[in-house]
Amino acid sequence: DAKTTQPPSMDCAEGRAANLPCNHSTISGNEYVYWYRQIHSQGPQYIIHGLKNNETNEMASLIITEDRKSSTLILPHATLRDTAVYYCIVSPNTNAGKSTFGDGTTLTVKP
Amino acid sequence: NAGVTQTPKFRILKIGQSMTLQCTQDMNHNYMYWYRQDPGMGLKLIYYSVGAGITDKGEVPNGYNVSRSTTEDFPLRLELAAPSQTSVYFCATTGRPPKEKLFFGSGTQLSVL
């Protein structure tokens, strides 16, 4: 399964865009990139996912590089409630969809 | 539509005791997973199931057992609890990986003393 690498922590000012990077250099052609976040010790919450193209939804945007070896999650206007641990994972098309979670990035949004 | 329901939310066990963590989903999903999360760490896969009657080991299966007799239920059994099993346990489900997202339960916080 493809592994991901994320910075352990990042800060962002409230109201500014938060850009969270993720490296997945061993990703295969049919594997999806997913982003989840976890607030306190709640269950992880889905944010967005993509295969090749950039994606946008009501929560965030996902930018995937052309070679698919890295991606960036963008929270356009971060709020204090966006303080959380953000996980970037690669979801395989085989192997029962087993996804490997790393340690994620702790994003702290500051007033 | 409750999604993924985990019970209990909290539990304290003594070393050597046994218990079952319950996970039920009402989304008619075939794929179900059990993860554990130690403090400050990411999630590690314990066991998973691709449908009723089919289960398999994940990264950290030692000390645990599972069964999948129905589509809805995927209980996790701890036999002879050890302090190393103190963790938060999450159950998750998806309909069609990798095109569909994971839905997580709210977790069970387990302490083994």
Short mmCIF file of C-alpha atoms in Angstrom, two decimals:
data_model
loop_
_atom_site.label_atom_id
_atom_site.label_comp_id
_atom_site.label_asym_id
_atom_site.label_seq_id
_atom_site.Cartn_x
_atom_site.Cartn_y
_atom_site.Cartn_z
CA ASP A 1 0.00 0.00 0.00
CA ALA A 2 1.25 3.49 -0.82
CA LYS A 3 2.45 5.43 2.20
CA THR A 4 1.99 9.15 2.76
CA THR A 5 4.24 11.74 4.37
CA GLN A 6 2.86 14.83 6.07
CA PRO A 7 4.43 17.54 8.25
CA PRO A 8 3.65 16.85 11.92
CA SER A 9 2.25 20.31 12.62
CA MET A 10 1.24 23.60 11.03
CA ASP A 11 -0.19 26.90 12.18
CA CYS A 12 -2.60 29.13 10.33
CA ALA A 13 -4.14 32.52 11.10
CA GLU A 14 -7.90 32.64 11.37
CA GLY A 15 -9.47 33.77 8.10
CA ARG A 16 -6.44 32.87 6.03
CA ALA A 17 -6.10 29.89 3.73
CA ALA A 18 -4.59 26.76 5.22
CA ASN A 19 -2.50 24.72 2.77
CA LEU A 20 -1.68 21.23 4.00
CA PRO A 21 0.82 19.25 1.92
CA CYS A 22 1.05 15.50 1.48
CA ASN A 23 3.63 13.39 -0.28
CA HIS A 24 2.54 10.06 -1.80
CA SER A 25 5.36 9.32 -4.21
CA THR A 26 4.60 5.57 -4.46
CA ILE A 27 0.95 5.99 -5.43
CA SER A 28 -0.34 3.71 -8.17
CA GLY A 29 -2.47 4.78 -11.09
CA ASN A 30 -5.76 3.48 -9.70
CA GLU A 31 -5.35 4.65 -6.12
CA TYR A 32 -7.33 7.56 -4.74
CA VAL A 33 -6.09 10.30 -2.43
CA TYR A 34 -8.37 10.92 0.53
CA TRP A 35 -8.30 13.54 3.24
CA TYR A 36 -9.92 13.12 6.65
CA ARG A 37 -9.75 15.18 9.79
CA GLN A 38 -10.11 14.29 13.44
CA ILE A 39 -11.20 16.76 16.06
CA HIS A 40 -10.16 15.81 19.60
CA SER A 41 -10.76 12.06 19.88
CA GLN A 42 -13.83 11.90 17.67
CA GLY A 43 -14.03 9.53 14.72
CA PRO A 44 -12.24 10.83 11.60
CA GLN A 45 -14.45 12.88 9.32
CA TYR A 46 -14.25 12.77 5.53
CA ILE A 47 -13.20 16.00 3.81
CA ILE A 48 -12.48 15.33 0.15
CA HIS A 49 -10.94 12.85 -2.26
CA GLY A 50 -9.61 12.68 -5.80
CA LEU A 51 -7.93 10.48 -8.38
CA LYS A 52 -6.22 12.76 -10.90
CA ASN A 53 -8.12 16.00 -11.19
CA ASN A 54 -8.34 18.81 -8.72
CA GLU A 55 -11.49 18.70 -6.64
CA THR A 56 -13.53 21.22 -4.67
CA ASN A 57 -16.44 20.84 -2.32
CA GLU A 58 -18.09 22.92 0.37
CA MET A 59 -15.34 22.16 2.85
CA ALA A 60 -12.08 22.32 0.91
CA SER A 61 -10.14 22.05 -2.31
CA LEU A 62 -7.75 19.29 -3.28
CA ILE A 63 -4.87 19.99 -5.63
CA ILE A 64 -3.10 16.90 -7.02
CA THR A 65 0.13 17.34 -8.95
CA GLU A 66 0.26 16.11 -12.50
CA ASP A 67 2.57 13.20 -11.60
CA ARG A 68 0.22 12.42 -8.65
CA LYS A 69 3.15 12.13 -6.27
CA SER A 70 1.89 14.85 -3.98
CA SER A 71 -1.23 16.81 -3.12
CA THR A 72 -2.34 19.82 -1.14
CA LEU A 73 -5.50 20.26 0.87
CA ILE A 74 -6.69 23.85 0.94
CA LEU A 75 -9.07 25.22 3.54
CA PRO A 76 -9.86 28.58 1.96
CA HIS A 77 -10.84 30.55 5.06
CA ALA A 78 -9.69 28.72 8.17
CA THR A 79 -11.69 29.12 11.37
CA LEU A 80 -10.87 28.13 14.94
CA ARG A 81 -13.12 25.10 14.48
CA ASP A 82 -10.77 23.81 11.78
CA THR A 83 -8.14 23.09 14.43
CA ALA A 84 -7.73 19.32 14.10
CA VAL A 85 -5.47 16.51 12.96
CA TYR A 86 -5.61 16.11 9.17
CA TYR A 87 -4.89 12.75 7.59
CA CYS A 88 -3.91 12.22 3.98
CA ILE A 89 -4.30 8.60 2.91
CA VAL A 90 -4.09 6.60 -0.28
CA SER A 91 -6.98 4.23 -0.82
CA PRO A 92 -6.00 1.21 -2.90
CA ASN A 93 -8.23 -0.24 -5.58
CA THR A 94 -7.32 -3.73 -4.42
CA ASN A 95 -6.56 -5.35 -1.07
CA ALA A 96 -10.08 -4.83 0.27
CA GLY A 97 -9.63 -1.08 0.27
CA LYS A 98 -7.42 -1.18 3.33
CA SER A 99 -6.15 2.30 3.98
CA THR A 100 -3.03 3.11 5.98
CA PHE A 101 -3.23 6.13 8.25
CA GLY A 102 -0.02 7.92 9.18
CA ASP A 103 0.27 10.32 12.09
CA GLY A 104 -1.27 13.22 10.15
CA THR A 105 -0.74 16.97 10.44
CA THR A 106 -1.94 18.83 13.50
CA LEU A 107 -3.32 22.12 12.21
CA THR A 108 -3.72 24.88 14.77
CA VAL A 109 -5.76 27.88 13.69
CA LYS A 110 -4.86 30.94 15.72
CA PRO A 111 -6.96 34.07 16.28
CA ASN B 1 -30.23 6.75 9.75
CA ALA B 2 -27.65 6.26 12.50
CA GLY B 3 -24.64 5.39 10.30
CA VAL B 4 -22.01 3.56 12.35
CA THR B 5 -22.81 2.89 16.01
CA GLN B 6 -20.19 1.76 18.50
CA THR B 7 -20.82 0.59 22.05
CA PRO B 8 -19.73 1.09 24.73
CA LYS B 9 -18.21 4.58 24.58
CA PHE B 10 -15.94 3.99 27.58
CA ARG B 11 -14.77 0.91 29.40
CA ILE B 12 -12.23 0.04 32.06
CA LEU B 13 -10.98 -3.53 32.16
CA LYS B 14 -8.73 -5.36 34.56
CA ILE B 15 -5.77 -7.27 33.16
CA GLY B 16 -6.90 -10.69 31.97
CA GLN B 17 -10.56 -9.78 31.54
CA SER B 18 -12.35 -10.15 28.22
CA MET B 19 -14.87 -8.00 26.41
CA THR B 20 -16.56 -7.40 23.09
CA LEU B 21 -16.68 -4.03 21.37
CA GLN B 22 -19.81 -3.71 19.30
CA CYS B 23 -20.07 -2.07 15.88
CA THR B 24 -23.28 -1.84 13.88
CA GLN B 25 -23.92 -0.06 10.59
CA ASP B 26 -27.20 0.59 8.84
CA MET B 27 -25.80 1.57 5.42
CA ASN B 28 -25.78 -1.95 3.98
CA HIS B 29 -22.04 -1.72 3.35
CA ASN B 30 -19.99 -4.83 2.75
CA TYR B 31 -16.64 -3.43 3.89
CA MET B 32 -15.99 -2.93 7.58
CA TYR B 33 -12.81 -2.19 9.51
CA TRP B 34 -11.53 -1.99 13.07
CA TYR B 35 -8.80 0.50 13.91
CA ARG B 36 -7.04 1.36 17.13
CA GLN B 37 -5.51 4.72 17.95
CA ASP B 38 -2.92 5.20 20.64
CA PRO B 39 -2.40 8.69 22.11
CA GLY B 40 -0.84 11.11 19.63
CA MET B 41 -0.66 8.48 16.91
CA GLY B 42 -2.50 7.63 13.74
CA LEU B 43 -4.95 4.78 13.25
CA LYS B 44 -3.74 1.22 12.89
CA LEU B 45 -5.84 -1.47 11.24
CA ILE B 46 -6.67 -4.44 13.46
CA TYR B 47 -9.08 -6.53 11.37
CA TYR B 48 -11.30 -6.01 8.38
CA SER B 49 -14.16 -7.71 6.56
CA VAL B 50 -15.27 -7.58 2.94
CA GLY B 51 -18.66 -9.14 3.60
CA ALA B 52 -20.63 -11.41 5.88
CA GLY B 53 -18.65 -14.51 6.75
CA ILE B 54 -15.31 -13.09 5.54
CA THR B 55 -12.71 -11.54 7.82
CA ASP B 56 -8.97 -11.00 7.67
CA LYS B 57 -6.11 -9.61 9.71
CA GLY B 58 -4.79 -6.08 9.48
CA GLU B 59 -1.54 -4.64 10.80
CA VAL B 60 -2.01 -5.33 14.52
CA PRO B 61 -4.35 -8.34 15.02
CA ASN B 62 -2.64 -10.01 17.99
CA GLY B 63 -4.87 -10.22 21.05
CA TYR B 64 -8.08 -9.63 19.10
CA ASN B 65 -10.70 -11.64 17.26
CA VAL B 66 -13.61 -10.69 15.04
CA SER B 67 -16.66 -12.24 13.46
CA ARG B 68 -19.03 -11.12 10.73
CA SER B 69 -22.22 -13.14 10.80
CA THR B 70 -24.36 -10.36 9.32
CA THR B 71 -23.79 -7.40 7.04
CA GLU B 72 -24.69 -4.99 9.84
CA ASP B 73 -22.55 -6.22 12.73
CA PHE B 74 -18.78 -6.52 13.13
CA PRO B 75 -17.89 -7.12 16.80
CA LEU B 76 -14.30 -7.02 18.05
CA ARG B 77 -13.38 -9.42 20.83
CA LEU B 78 -10.55 -8.85 23.30
CA GLU B 79 -9.40 -11.96 25.10
CA LEU B 80 -7.13 -11.68 28.13
CA ALA B 81 -6.89 -7.89 28.11
CA ALA B 82 -3.41 -6.38 28.53
CA PRO B 83 -2.31 -2.79 29.33
CA SER B 84 -0.92 -2.54 25.78
CA GLN B 85 -4.51 -2.70 24.53
CA THR B 86 -5.37 0.59 26.22
CA SER B 87 -6.42 2.65 23.25
CA VAL B 88 -9.33 4.24 21.40
CA TYR B 89 -11.02 1.85 19.01
CA PHE B 90 -12.79 2.99 15.87
CA CYS B 91 -15.03 1.01 13.58
CA ALA B 92 -15.41 2.15 9.97
CA THR B 93 -17.34 1.10 6.91
CA THR B 94 -17.48 1.83 3.20
CA GLY B 95 -19.59 0.66 0.34
CA ARG B 96 -17.19 0.44 -2.56
CA PRO B 97 -13.54 1.22 -1.97
CA PRO B 98 -11.68 3.17 -3.17
CA LYS B 99 -14.39 5.23 -4.84
CA GLU B 100 -16.44 5.70 -1.69
CA LYS B 101 -15.36 7.27 1.55
CA LEU B 102 -15.00 5.70 4.96
CA PHE B 103 -17.65 6.36 7.58
CA PHE B 104 -16.37 6.15 11.15
CA GLY B 105 -18.09 5.46 14.43
CA SER B 106 -17.55 7.71 17.43
CA GLY B 107 -15.10 5.32 19.06
CA THR B 108 -14.70 3.26 22.22
CA GLN B 109 -12.14 4.45 24.77
CA LEU B 110 -10.71 1.41 26.54
CA SER B 111 -8.40 1.39 29.53
CA VAL B 112 -6.80 -1.82 30.80
CA LEU B 113 -5.48 -1.51 34.34
#
